[in-house]
Short mmCIF file of C-alpha atoms in Angstrom, two decimals:
data_model
loop_
_atom_site.label_atom_id
_atom_site.label_comp_id
_atom_site.label_asym_id
_atom_site.label_seq_id
_atom_site.Cartn_x
_atom_site.Cartn_y
_atom_site.Cartn_z
CA UNK H 1 -0.22 0.11 0.07
CA UNK H 2 1.13 3.48 -0.78
CA UNK H 3 1.59 6.48 1.41
CA UNK H 4 -0.91 9.25 1.02
CA UNK H 5 1.50 12.01 0.84
CA UNK H 6 -1.21 14.71 1.59
CA UNK H 7 -1.64 12.88 4.86
CA UNK H 8 1.79 12.24 5.56
CA UNK H 9 3.00 15.87 4.83
CA UNK H 10 -0.04 17.98 5.64
CA UNK H 11 1.48 21.11 5.87
CA UNK H 12 2.84 20.70 2.23
CA UNK H 13 -0.39 19.57 0.99
CA UNK H 14 -2.10 22.62 2.86
CA UNK H 15 0.30 24.97 0.96
CA UNK H 16 -0.69 23.37 -2.24
CA UNK H 17 -4.27 23.84 -1.59
CA UNK H 18 -3.73 27.52 -0.78
CA UNK H 19 -2.04 27.89 -3.78
CA UNK H 20 -4.94 26.38 -5.85
CA UNK H 21 -7.21 28.90 -3.89
CA UNK H 22 -5.08 31.79 -4.89
CA UNK H 23 -4.94 30.44 -8.60
CA UNK H 24 -8.84 30.13 -8.74
CA UNK H 25 -9.17 33.47 -7.54
CA UNK H 26 -6.55 34.81 -10.04
CA UNK H 27 -8.54 33.03 -13.00
CA UNK H 28 -12.02 34.58 -11.84
CA UNK H 29 -10.52 38.13 -11.60
CA UNK H 30 -8.92 37.54 -15.04
CA UNK H 31 -12.27 36.46 -16.46
CA UNK H 32 -11.88 32.83 -16.78
CA UNK H 33 -15.21 31.31 -15.58
CA UNK H 34 -15.31 28.32 -13.30
CA UNK H 35 -16.26 25.94 -16.21
CA UNK H 36 -13.22 27.04 -18.19
CA UNK H 37 -10.95 26.32 -15.08
CA UNK H 38 -12.61 22.87 -14.59
CA UNK H 39 -12.07 22.05 -18.31
CA UNK H 40 -8.35 22.79 -17.91
CA UNK H 41 -8.16 20.63 -14.69
CA UNK H 42 -9.74 17.74 -16.68
CA UNK H 43 -7.80 18.04 -19.60
CA UNK H 44 -4.50 18.03 -17.86
CA UNK H 45 -5.72 15.11 -15.58
CA UNK H 46 -6.67 13.24 -18.84
CA UNK H 47 -3.26 13.61 -20.26
CA UNK H 48 -1.60 12.61 -16.81
CA UNK H 49 -4.11 9.67 -16.40
CA UNK H 50 -5.22 10.73 -12.88
CA UNK H 51 -8.18 8.83 -12.18
CA UNK H 52 -8.86 10.75 -8.79
CA UNK H 53 -8.51 14.05 -10.31
CA UNK H 54 -10.74 13.23 -13.44
CA UNK H 55 -13.57 11.97 -10.66
CA UNK H 56 -13.04 15.12 -8.57
CA UNK H 57 -12.99 17.53 -11.23
CA UNK H 58 -15.95 15.82 -13.42
CA UNK H 59 -18.02 16.59 -10.34
CA UNK H 60 -16.95 20.06 -9.88
CA UNK H 61 -17.38 20.76 -13.70
CA UNK H 62 -21.14 19.52 -13.61
CA UNK H 63 -21.75 21.30 -10.28
CA UNK H 64 -20.46 24.62 -12.31
CA UNK H 65 -22.99 24.08 -14.94
CA UNK H 66 -20.80 22.27 -17.57
CA UNK H 67 -22.58 19.86 -19.94
CA UNK H 68 -22.20 16.01 -20.25
CA UNK H 69 -21.67 16.45 -24.11
CA UNK H 70 -18.71 18.73 -23.67
CA UNK H 71 -17.15 16.88 -21.03
CA UNK H 72 -17.54 13.69 -23.31
CA UNK H 73 -15.59 15.25 -26.19
CA UNK H 74 -13.15 16.97 -24.02
CA UNK H 75 -10.22 14.64 -25.03
CA UNK H 76 -10.79 15.42 -28.60
CA UNK H 77 -11.66 19.23 -28.24
CA UNK H 78 -9.74 20.03 -31.22
CA UNK H 79 -12.14 18.19 -33.39
CA UNK H 80 -15.35 19.96 -32.22
CA UNK H 81 -17.15 23.19 -32.35
CA UNK H 82 -18.44 23.16 -28.75
CA UNK H 83 -15.68 25.11 -27.20
CA UNK H 84 -15.42 29.13 -27.34
CA UNK H 85 -12.16 30.52 -28.59
CA UNK H 86 -11.19 31.43 -24.85
CA UNK H 87 -11.63 27.86 -23.82
CA UNK H 88 -9.66 26.52 -26.82
CA UNK H 89 -6.87 28.94 -26.19
CA UNK H 90 -6.99 27.95 -22.50
CA UNK H 91 -6.94 24.22 -23.29
CA UNK H 92 -4.11 24.58 -25.64
CA UNK H 93 -1.85 26.33 -22.99
CA UNK H 94 -2.98 23.70 -20.44
CA UNK H 95 -1.68 20.98 -22.67
CA UNK H 96 1.68 22.99 -23.57
CA UNK H 97 2.25 23.37 -19.90
CA UNK H 98 1.54 19.67 -19.17
CA UNK H 99 4.18 18.63 -21.94
CA UNK H 100 7.11 21.30 -21.38
CA UNK H 101 9.25 19.15 -23.80
CA UNK H 102 7.03 20.14 -26.79
CA UNK H 103 8.73 23.49 -27.76
CA UNK H 104 6.61 23.75 -31.08
CA UNK H 105 3.35 23.07 -29.12
CA UNK H 106 4.21 25.62 -26.45
CA UNK H 107 5.09 28.26 -29.41
CA UNK H 108 1.61 27.46 -31.02
CA UNK H 109 -0.20 27.74 -27.82
CA UNK H 110 1.35 30.89 -26.90
CA UNK H 111 0.51 32.35 -30.37
CA UNK H 112 -3.17 31.26 -30.23
CA UNK H 113 -3.50 32.51 -26.52
CA UNK H 114 -1.98 35.92 -27.48
CA UNK H 115 -4.77 36.40 -30.16
CA UNK H 116 -7.65 35.55 -27.85
CA UNK H 117 -6.61 35.85 -24.20
CA UNK H 118 -5.41 38.81 -21.99
CA UNK H 119 -2.02 38.57 -20.35
CA UNK H 120 -3.92 37.89 -16.95
CA UNK H 121 -5.96 35.00 -18.60
CA UNK H 122 -2.74 33.57 -20.02
CA UNK H 123 -1.08 33.67 -16.73
CA UNK H 124 -4.22 32.27 -15.06
CA UNK H 125 -4.75 29.36 -17.39
CA UNK H 126 -1.00 28.39 -17.02
CA UNK H 127 -1.26 28.49 -13.38
CA UNK H 128 -4.45 26.49 -13.20
CA UNK H 129 -2.49 23.87 -15.43
CA UNK H 130 0.72 24.08 -13.04
CA UNK H 131 -1.58 23.60 -10.12
CA UNK H 132 -3.45 20.67 -11.36
CA UNK H 133 -0.41 19.03 -12.56
CA UNK H 134 0.86 19.01 -9.06
CA UNK H 135 -2.41 17.60 -7.67
CA UNK H 136 -2.17 14.95 -10.24
CA UNK H 137 1.29 13.88 -9.20
CA UNK H 138 -0.06 13.64 -5.53
CA UNK H 139 -2.96 11.53 -6.44
CA UNK H 140 -1.03 9.37 -8.78
CA UNK H 141 1.80 8.67 -6.36
CA UNK H 142 -0.43 8.28 -3.48
CA UNK H 143 -2.76 6.06 -5.49
CA UNK H 144 -6.03 7.94 -4.15
CA UNK H 145 -8.73 5.57 -4.71
CA UNK H 146 -11.88 6.24 -6.83
CA UNK H 147 -15.12 4.37 -5.48
CA UNK H 148 -18.19 3.74 -7.13
CA UNK H 149 -21.07 6.26 -6.38
CA UNK H 150 -23.65 4.92 -4.01
CA UNK H 151 -27.33 5.84 -4.72
CA UNK H 152 -29.63 6.72 -1.94
CA UNK H 153 -30.50 3.03 -0.81
CA UNK H 154 -26.64 2.29 -0.82
CA UNK H 155 -26.59 0.49 -4.12
CA UNK H 156 -23.88 1.06 -6.87
CA UNK H 157 -24.99 3.53 -9.29
CA UNK H 158 -24.35 2.32 -12.87
CA UNK H 159 -25.30 3.06 -16.50
CA UNK H 160 -27.52 -0.11 -16.60
#
């Protein structure tokens, strides 16, 4: 069994949570709404394969009013017309932040972002991606579990 590093080093995890709160505030102040932030969180978590963060941020996105259609196609966002130019630029920045070895991708992401986003929005989108990347590593290395939803009667909720 792995150590839950968030529990083993609570002061460090608390600092990461405080950073995430500051980043959410900066994003809101920059004009990135909560759904855009959750799309970034989800896309980065998809790339990193973090089941725990995917579960957590899918729920958060739904609470923020995100549609199941957009969540369902997020992994292929470039092939759809359901995301706004702002969201597309933020998603491209998030992917570039998550793979810092892709210099061409970084350049492309920045060029796109400069056409659509303000400097504050660019900074906020990158900070959201940096922060969720850190949380992904915490959850992946801790092997945080994802459990099935339970209905009101305690039965596992499934698609049928």
